[in-house]
Coordinates of N, CA and C in Angstrom, one line a residue:
M1 N 0.8 -1.2 0.0 CA 0.0 0.0 0.0 C 0.9 1.2 0.0
T2 N 0.5 2.2 -0.8 CA 1.2 3.5 -0.8 C 0.4 4.6 -0.1
Y3 N 1.2 5.6 0.5 CA 0.5 6.6 1.1 C 0.9 7.9 0.6
D4 N 0.1 8.9 0.6 CA 0.4 10.3 0.2 C 1.2 10.9 1.4
T5 N 2.5 11.0 1.2 CA 3.5 11.6 2.2 C 3.6 13.0 2.1
T6 N 3.0 13.7 1.2 CA 3.2 15.2 1.0 C 2.9 15.9 2.3
P7 N 1.9 15.5 3.1 CA 1.7 16.3 4.3 C 2.8 16.1 5.4
L8 N 3.5 15.0 5.2 CA 4.5 14.7 6.3 C 5.5 15.9 6.5
M9 N 6.0 16.5 5.6 CA 7.1 17.4 5.8 C 6.5 18.8 6.1
S10 N 5.2 19.0 5.9 CA 4.7 20.3 6.2 C 4.1 20.4 7.6
L11 N 4.0 19.2 8.3 CA 3.5 19.2 9.6 C 4.7 19.0 10.6
H12 N 4.6 19.6 11.8 CA 5.7 19.5 12.7 C 5.2 18.8 14.0
P13 N 5.6 17.5 14.1 CA 5.0 16.8 15.3 C 5.6 17.4 16.6
S14 N 4.8 17.1 17.6 CA 5.2 17.6 18.9 C 5.2 16.5 20.0
R15 N 5.6 16.8 21.2 CA 5.5 15.9 22.3 C 4.1 15.6 22.7
G16 N 3.9 14.4 23.2 CA 2.6 14.0 23.9 C 1.6 13.5 23.0
R17 N 0.5 13.3 23.6 CA -0.7 12.8 22.9 C -1.7 14.0 22.7
H18 N -2.4 14.0 21.6 CA -3.3 15.1 21.3 C -4.7 14.7 21.0
T19 N -5.6 15.5 21.3 CA -7.0 15.1 21.1 C -7.5 15.2 19.6
T20 N -7.0 16.2 18.8 CA -7.3 16.3 17.4 C -6.0 16.7 16.6
A21 N -6.1 16.5 15.4 CA -4.9 16.8 14.5 C -4.7 18.4 14.5
T22 N -5.7 19.2 14.7 CA -5.5 20.7 14.9 C -4.9 21.1 16.1
A23 N -5.0 20.2 17.2 CA -4.3 20.5 18.4 C -2.8 20.2 18.4
G24 N -2.4 19.5 17.4 CA -1.0 18.9 17.2 C -1.0 17.5 17.0
V25 N 0.2 17.0 16.6 CA 0.3 15.6 16.4 C 1.7 15.1 16.9
C26 N 1.7 13.9 17.3 CA 3.0 13.2 17.6 C 3.3 12.4 16.4
L27 N 4.4 11.7 16.3 CA 4.9 11.0 15.1 C 3.8 9.9 14.8
M28 N 3.2 9.2 15.6 CA 2.3 8.1 15.3 C 0.9 8.7 15.0
E29 N 0.5 9.9 15.6 CA -0.8 10.6 15.2 C -0.6 11.1 13.8
L30 N 0.6 11.5 13.5 CA 0.7 11.9 12.1 C 0.6 10.8 11.1
V31 N 1.1 9.7 11.4 CA 0.9 8.4 10.6 C -0.5 8.1 10.4
S32 N -1.3 8.2 11.4 CA -2.8 7.9 11.4 C -3.5 8.8 10.4
V33 N -3.1 10.1 10.4 CA -3.7 11.1 9.6 C -3.3 10.7 8.1
V34 N -2.0 10.5 7.9 CA -1.6 10.2 6.5 C -2.2 8.9 6.0
A35 N -2.4 8.0 6.8 CA -2.9 6.7 6.4 C -4.4 6.7 6.3
G36 N -5.0 7.7 6.7 CA -6.5 7.8 6.5 C -7.2 7.1 7.6
E37 N -6.4 6.7 8.7 CA -7.1 6.0 9.8 C -7.7 7.1 10.9
P38 N -8.5 6.5 11.7 CA -9.0 7.4 12.7 C -7.8 8.0 13.5
F39 N -8.0 9.2 14.1 CA -6.9 9.9 14.7 C -6.5 9.2 16.0
T40 N -5.3 8.7 16.1 CA -4.8 7.9 17.2 C -3.3 7.9 17.2
D41 N -2.7 7.6 18.4 CA -1.3 7.5 18.4 C -0.9 5.9 18.4
H42 N -1.9 5.1 18.1 CA -1.8 3.6 18.0 C -2.2 3.2 16.5
P43 N -1.7 3.7 15.5 CA -2.2 3.4 14.1 C -2.1 2.0 13.8
Q44 N -3.0 1.4 13.0 CA -3.1 0.1 12.6 C -2.0 -0.3 11.6
C45 N -1.5 0.8 10.9 CA -0.6 0.4 9.7 C 0.8 0.3 10.2
V46 N 1.1 0.5 11.5 CA 2.5 0.4 12.0 C 2.5 -0.7 13.1
H47 N 3.6 -1.6 13.1 CA 3.6 -2.7 14.0 C 3.6 -2.0 15.4
P48 N 2.9 -2.7 16.4 CA 2.8 -2.1 17.7 C 4.1 -1.8 18.4
A49 N 5.1 -2.8 18.2 CA 6.4 -2.5 18.9 C 7.1 -1.3 18.3
L50 N 7.1 -1.1 17.0 CA 7.6 0.0 16.4 C 6.9 1.3 16.8
A51 N 5.7 1.2 16.9 CA 4.8 2.4 17.3 C 5.3 2.7 18.7
L52 N 5.4 1.8 19.6 CA 5.8 2.0 21.0 C 7.1 2.8 21.0
A53 N 8.1 2.3 20.2 CA 9.4 2.9 20.1 C 9.3 4.3 19.7
A54 N 8.5 4.5 18.7 CA 8.3 5.9 18.1 C 7.6 6.8 19.1
R55 N 6.6 6.4 19.9 CA 6.0 7.2 20.9 C 7.0 7.5 22.0
V56 N 7.8 6.6 22.4 CA 8.8 6.8 23.5 C 9.8 7.9 23.0
V57 N 10.3 7.6 21.8 CA 11.3 8.5 21.3 C 10.7 9.9 21.0
N58 N 9.5 9.9 20.5 CA 8.8 11.2 20.2 C 8.8 12.1 21.5
D59 N 8.5 11.5 22.6 CA 8.3 12.2 23.8 C 9.6 12.6 24.6
Q60 N 10.7 12.0 24.1 CA 12.0 12.2 24.8 C 12.9 13.1 23.9
V61 N 12.6 13.5 22.7 CA 13.4 14.3 22.0 C 12.9 15.7 21.7
G62 N 13.8 16.6 21.3 CA 13.3 17.9 20.9 C 12.8 18.0 19.6
D63 N 12.2 19.2 19.3 CA 11.5 19.5 18.0 C 12.4 19.3 16.8
T64 N 13.6 19.6 16.8 CA 14.5 19.5 15.6 C 14.8 18.0 15.3
V65 N 15.1 17.2 16.4 CA 15.3 15.8 16.2 C 14.0 15.1 15.8
R66 N 13.0 15.5 16.4 CA 11.7 14.8 16.1 C 11.4 15.1 14.6
Q67 N 11.6 16.3 14.1 CA 11.2 16.6 12.7 C 12.2 15.8 11.8
G68 N 13.4 15.5 12.2 CA 14.3 14.6 11.5 C 13.9 13.2 11.3
L69 N 13.0 12.9 12.2 CA 12.4 11.5 12.2 C 11.3 11.3 11.2
V70 N 10.6 12.4 10.8 CA 9.5 12.3 10.0 C 9.7 11.5 8.7
P71 N 10.9 11.6 8.0 CA 11.0 10.8 6.7 C 11.0 9.3 7.0
L72 N 11.2 8.8 8.2 CA 11.1 7.4 8.5 C 9.6 6.9 8.4
L73 N 8.6 7.8 8.6 CA 7.2 7.3 8.7 C 6.7 6.4 7.6
P74 N 7.0 6.8 6.3 CA 6.5 5.8 5.3 C 7.1 4.4 5.4
E75 N 8.3 4.4 5.8 CA 8.9 3.1 6.0 C 8.3 2.3 7.1
M76 N 8.0 3.0 8.2 CA 7.3 2.4 9.4 C 5.9 1.9 9.0
M77 N 5.3 2.5 8.0 CA 3.9 2.2 7.6 C 3.9 1.0 6.5
S78 N 5.0 0.6 6.1 CA 5.0 -0.4 5.0 C 5.6 -1.7 5.2
G79 N 5.9 -2.0 6.5 CA 6.6 -3.2 6.9 C 5.6 -4.4 7.1
P80 N 6.1 -5.5 7.5 CA 5.4 -6.8 7.7 C 4.6 -6.8 9.1
R81 N 3.6 -6.0 9.2 CA 2.9 -5.8 10.4 C 2.4 -7.1 11.2
R82 N 2.0 -8.0 10.3 CA 1.4 -9.2 10.8 C 2.4 -10.4 11.1
D83 N 3.7 -10.2 10.8 CA 4.7 -11.2 10.9 C 5.0 -11.4 12.4
L84 N 4.8 -12.6 12.9 CA 5.1 -12.8 14.4 C 6.5 -12.5 14.8
R85 N 7.5 -12.6 13.9 CA 8.9 -12.3 14.2 C 9.1 -10.8 14.2
A86 N 8.3 -9.9 13.7 CA 8.6 -8.5 13.7 C 8.7 -7.9 15.0
G87 N 7.9 -8.2 16.0 CA 8.0 -7.6 17.4 C 9.3 -8.0 18.0
P88 N 9.7 -9.3 18.1 CA 11.0 -9.5 18.7 C 12.2 -9.0 17.9
V89 N 12.1 -8.9 16.6 CA 13.2 -8.4 15.8 C 13.3 -6.8 16.1
I90 N 12.2 -6.1 16.1 CA 12.3 -4.7 16.4 C 12.9 -4.5 17.9
A91 N 12.4 -5.3 18.8 CA 13.0 -5.1 20.2 C 14.4 -5.5 20.2
L92 N 14.9 -6.5 19.5 CA 16.3 -6.8 19.5 C 17.1 -5.7 18.9
S93 N 16.6 -5.1 17.9 CA 17.3 -3.9 17.3 C 17.5 -2.8 18.3
C94 N 16.3 -2.5 19.1 CA 16.4 -1.4 20.1 C 17.5 -1.9 21.2
L95 N 17.5 -3.2 21.6 CA 18.4 -3.7 22.6 C 19.9 -3.6 22.1
D96 N 20.0 -3.9 20.8 CA 21.4 -3.9 20.3 C 21.9 -2.4 20.3
T97 N 21.0 -1.4 20.0 CA 21.4 0.0 20.1 C 21.9 0.3 21.5
A98 N 21.1 -0.1 22.5 CA 21.5 0.1 23.9 C 22.7 -0.6 24.3
L99 N 22.8 -1.9 24.0 CA 24.0 -2.6 24.3 C 25.3 -2.2 23.7
A100 N 25.1 -1.6 22.5 CA 26.3 -0.9 21.9 C 26.9 0.2 22.6
R101 N 26.1 0.8 23.5 CA 26.5 1.9 24.3 C 26.9 1.5 25.8
D102 N 26.1 0.5 26.3 CA 26.4 0.1 27.7 C 26.1 -1.5 27.7
D103 N 27.0 -2.2 28.3 CA 26.8 -3.6 28.6 C 26.0 -3.7 29.8
D104 N 24.9 -4.2 29.8 CA 24.0 -4.3 30.9 C 23.3 -5.7 31.0
R105 N 23.4 -6.4 32.1 CA 23.0 -7.8 32.2 C 21.5 -7.9 32.0
R106 N 20.7 -6.9 32.4 CA 19.3 -6.9 32.2 C 18.9 -6.9 30.8
L107 N 19.6 -6.0 30.0 CA 19.3 -5.9 28.5 C 19.7 -7.2 27.8
R108 N 20.9 -7.7 28.3 CA 21.2 -9.0 27.7 C 20.3 -10.2 28.0
A109 N 19.6 -10.1 29.1 CA 18.6 -11.1 29.6 C 17.4 -10.9 28.7
H110 N 17.0 -9.6 28.4 CA 15.9 -9.4 27.5 C 16.2 -10.0 26.1
R111 N 17.4 -9.8 25.7 CA 17.9 -10.2 24.4 C 17.8 -11.8 24.3
R112 N 18.2 -12.5 25.3 CA 18.2 -14.0 25.4 C 16.8 -14.5 25.3
H113 N 15.9 -13.8 26.0 CA 14.5 -14.2 26.0 C 13.8 -14.0 24.6
L114 N 14.1 -13.0 24.0 CA 13.6 -12.7 22.7 C 14.1 -13.6 21.6
L115 N 15.4 -13.9 21.7 CA 16.0 -15.0 20.8 C 15.4 -16.3 21.0
A116 N 15.1 -16.6 22.3 CA 14.3 -17.9 22.5 C 13.0 -17.9 21.9
Y117 N 12.3 -16.9 21.9 CA 11.0 -16.8 21.3 C 11.1 -17.0 19.8
L118 N 12.2 -16.3 19.2 CA 12.4 -16.4 17.8 C 12.7 -17.9 17.4
G119 N 13.5 -18.5 18.4 CA 13.8 -20.0 18.1 C 12.6 -20.8 18.1
R120 N 11.7 -20.6 19.0 CA 10.5 -21.4 19.1 C 9.7 -21.1 17.7
L121 N 9.6 -19.9 17.4 CA 8.9 -19.7 16.0 C 9.5 -20.4 14.9
D122 N 10.8 -20.4 14.9 CA 11.5 -21.2 13.8 C 11.2 -22.7 13.8
E123 N 11.2 -23.3 15.2 CA 11.0 -24.7 15.3 C 9.5 -25.0 15.0
R124 N 8.5 -24.2 15.5 CA 7.1 -24.6 15.5 C 6.3 -23.8 14.4
G125 N 6.8 -22.7 14.0 CA 6.1 -21.9 13.0 C 5.1 -21.0 13.7
S126 N 4.8 -21.2 14.9 CA 3.8 -20.3 15.7 C 4.1 -20.5 17.2
L127 N 3.4 -19.7 18.0 CA 3.5 -19.8 19.4 C 2.2 -20.1 19.9
G128 N 2.0 -20.9 21.0 CA 0.8 -21.0 21.7 C 0.3 -19.7 22.2
R129 N -1.1 -19.5 22.5 CA -1.6 -18.3 22.9 C -0.9 -17.7 24.1
I130 N -0.7 -18.4 25.1 CA -0.1 -17.9 26.3 C 1.3 -17.5 26.0
T131 N 2.1 -18.3 25.2 CA 3.5 -17.9 24.9 C 3.5 -16.7 24.1
E132 N 2.5 -16.5 23.1 CA 2.5 -15.4 22.3 C 2.3 -14.1 23.1
L133 N 1.4 -14.2 24.1 CA 1.2 -13.1 25.1 C 2.4 -12.8 25.8
R134 N 3.1 -13.8 26.3 CA 4.4 -13.5 27.0 C 5.4 -12.9 26.1
C135 N 5.4 -13.3 24.8 CA 6.4 -12.8 23.9 C 6.1 -11.3 23.7
R136 N 4.8 -11.0 23.5 CA 4.4 -9.6 23.4 C 4.8 -8.8 24.6
L137 N 4.7 -9.2 25.7 CA 5.0 -8.5 26.9 C 6.5 -8.4 26.9
A138 N 7.3 -9.4 26.5 CA 8.8 -9.4 26.6 C 9.2 -8.3 25.5
V139 N 8.5 -8.2 24.4 CA 8.9 -7.2 23.3 C 8.6 -5.8 24.0
F140 N 7.5 -5.5 24.5 CA 7.3 -4.2 25.0 C 8.2 -3.8 26.1
T141 N 8.5 -4.8 27.0 CA 9.4 -4.5 28.1 C 10.8 -4.2 27.6
A142 N 11.3 -5.0 26.6 CA 12.5 -4.8 26.1 C 12.7 -3.4 25.3
V143 N 11.7 -3.0 24.6 CA 11.7 -1.7 23.9 C 11.8 -0.6 24.9
R144 N 11.0 -0.6 26.0 CA 11.0 0.4 27.0 C 12.4 0.4 27.8
S145 N 12.8 -0.8 28.1 CA 14.2 -0.8 28.8 C 15.3 -0.3 27.9
A146 N 15.3 -0.7 26.7 CA 16.4 -0.2 25.8 C 16.3 1.4 25.6
A147 N 15.1 1.8 25.5 CA 14.9 3.3 25.3 C 15.4 4.0 26.6
A148 N 15.0 3.5 27.7 CA 15.5 4.1 29.0 C 17.0 4.2 29.1
R149 N 17.7 3.1 28.7 CA 19.1 3.0 28.6 C 19.7 4.1 27.6
V150 N 19.1 4.0 26.4 CA 19.7 4.9 25.3 C 19.5 6.4 25.7
R151 N 18.4 6.7 26.3 CA 18.1 8.1 26.7 C 19.2 8.7 27.4
L152 N 20.0 7.9 28.2 CA 21.1 8.5 29.0 C 22.1 9.0 28.1
H153 N 22.2 8.6 26.9 CA 23.2 9.0 25.9 C 22.8 10.1 25.0
G154 N 21.6 10.6 25.2 CA 21.1 11.8 24.5 C 20.1 11.6 23.4
Q155 N 19.6 12.7 22.8 CA 18.6 12.6 21.8 C 19.0 12.0 20.5
A156 N 20.2 12.2 20.1 CA 20.7 11.6 18.9 C 20.7 10.1 18.9
C157 N 21.1 9.6 20.1 CA 21.1 8.1 20.2 C 19.7 7.5 20.2
L158 N 18.7 8.2 20.9 CA 17.3 7.8 20.8 C 16.8 7.8 19.4
A159 N 17.2 8.8 18.6 CA 16.8 8.9 17.2 C 17.4 7.8 16.5
Q160 N 18.7 7.5 16.7 CA 19.3 6.4 16.0 C 18.7 5.1 16.4
M161 N 18.2 4.8 17.6 CA 17.6 3.7 18.0 C 16.3 3.4 17.1
L162 N 15.4 4.5 17.1 CA 14.2 4.4 16.2 C 14.6 4.2 14.7
T163 N 15.6 4.8 14.2 CA 16.0 4.7 12.9 C 16.5 3.2 12.6
D164 N 17.3 2.7 13.4 CA 17.8 1.3 13.4 C 16.6 0.4 13.4
A165 N 15.7 0.5 14.3 CA 14.5 -0.4 14.4 C 13.7 -0.3 13.2
T166 N 13.5 0.9 12.6 CA 12.7 1.0 11.5 C 13.3 0.3 10.4
H167 N 14.6 0.5 10.1 CA 15.3 -0.2 9.0 C 15.3 -1.7 9.2
T168 N 15.5 -2.1 10.4 CA 15.3 -3.6 10.6 C 14.0 -4.1 10.3
Y169 N 13.0 -3.3 10.7 CA 11.6 -3.8 10.4 C 11.4 -3.8 8.9
S170 N 11.8 -2.9 8.2 CA 11.6 -3.0 6.7 C 12.5 -4.1 6.1
A171 N 13.6 -4.4 6.7 CA 14.5 -5.6 6.2 C 13.7 -6.9 6.3
I172 N 12.8 -7.0 7.4 CA 12.1 -8.3 7.5 C 11.4 -8.5 6.3
D173 N 10.6 -7.4 5.8 CA 9.7 -7.5 4.6 C 10.6 -7.9 3.4
A174 N 11.8 -7.3 3.2 CA 12.7 -7.6 2.2 C 13.2 -9.0 2.2
S175 N 13.4 -9.4 3.3 CA 13.9 -10.9 3.5 C 12.8 -11.9 3.1
Q176 N 11.5 -11.5 3.4 CA 10.4 -12.4 3.0 C 10.3 -12.5 1.5
R177 N 10.5 -11.4 0.7 CA 10.4 -11.4 -0.6 C 11.6 -12.2 -1.2
S178 N 12.8 -12.2 -0.6 CA 13.9 -12.9 -1.1 C 14.0 -14.3 -0.7
G179 N 13.1 -14.7 0.3 CA 13.1 -16.0 0.8 C 14.2 -16.3 1.8
A180 N 14.9 -15.3 2.2 CA 15.9 -15.4 3.2 C 15.2 -15.5 4.6
P181 N 16.0 -16.0 5.7 CA 15.4 -16.1 7.0 C 15.0 -14.7 7.4
Q182 N 13.9 -14.7 8.2 CA 13.3 -13.4 8.7 C 14.0 -12.8 9.9
H183 N 14.9 -13.5 10.4 CA 15.8 -12.9 11.5 C 17.0 -13.7 11.7
D184 N 17.9 -13.1 12.3 CA 19.1 -13.7 12.8 C 20.1 -12.5 13.2
G185 N 21.2 -12.7 13.7 CA 22.1 -11.7 14.1 C 22.4 -10.8 12.9
A186 N 22.6 -11.5 11.8 CA 23.0 -10.7 10.6 C 21.9 -9.7 10.1
L187 N 20.6 -10.1 10.2 CA 19.5 -9.2 9.8 C 19.4 -8.0 10.8
V188 N 19.6 -8.3 12.1 CA 19.4 -7.1 13.1 C 20.7 -6.3 12.9
A189 N 21.9 -6.9 12.7 CA 23.1 -6.1 12.5 C 23.1 -5.3 11.1
A190 N 22.4 -5.9 10.1 CA 22.5 -5.3 8.8 C 21.7 -3.9 8.8
A191 N 20.7 -3.8 9.6 CA 20.0 -2.5 9.7 C 20.7 -1.5 10.6
G192 N 21.7 -1.9 11.4 CA 22.4 -1.0 12.3 C 23.6 -0.5 11.6

């Protein structure tokens, strides 16, 4: 699906959640407007893990850095939203950005758990309902933990985390078209 991205560069996203587009928009609210979805900061056209990373970064960076992230929005909107591997791979990308700056045992533990979920997906092709819910929780916890660690290194590092996660997300879609594996250390590293 293609989106008219002309309004992207003319609007200037701001911090926080807004009630209407005329009151302002955050990065994800801007996506909902461009995609023609109801006004929300949880647009259906962006994977929930990537949307979480975008909301966290949106609220932690200044106007100039935030505006610099606007060109990423079409890429965020066009990835493999329904792929079960997308959430863990997005979270792994965020963790890798954080671990490149600080070696932290908790972040490494999050990484091990996510890799285990990806291993189960490879073995079984799906996860049971309870395991899928645990995986989603692990993804969201990892994204928030990574962002909290990266935030200590400044706005540019947060923007880089979101950029890396977005490129990794779109690489999943590209690997599906080429028949390559949908994740591994090389895929996550390739986007970084």
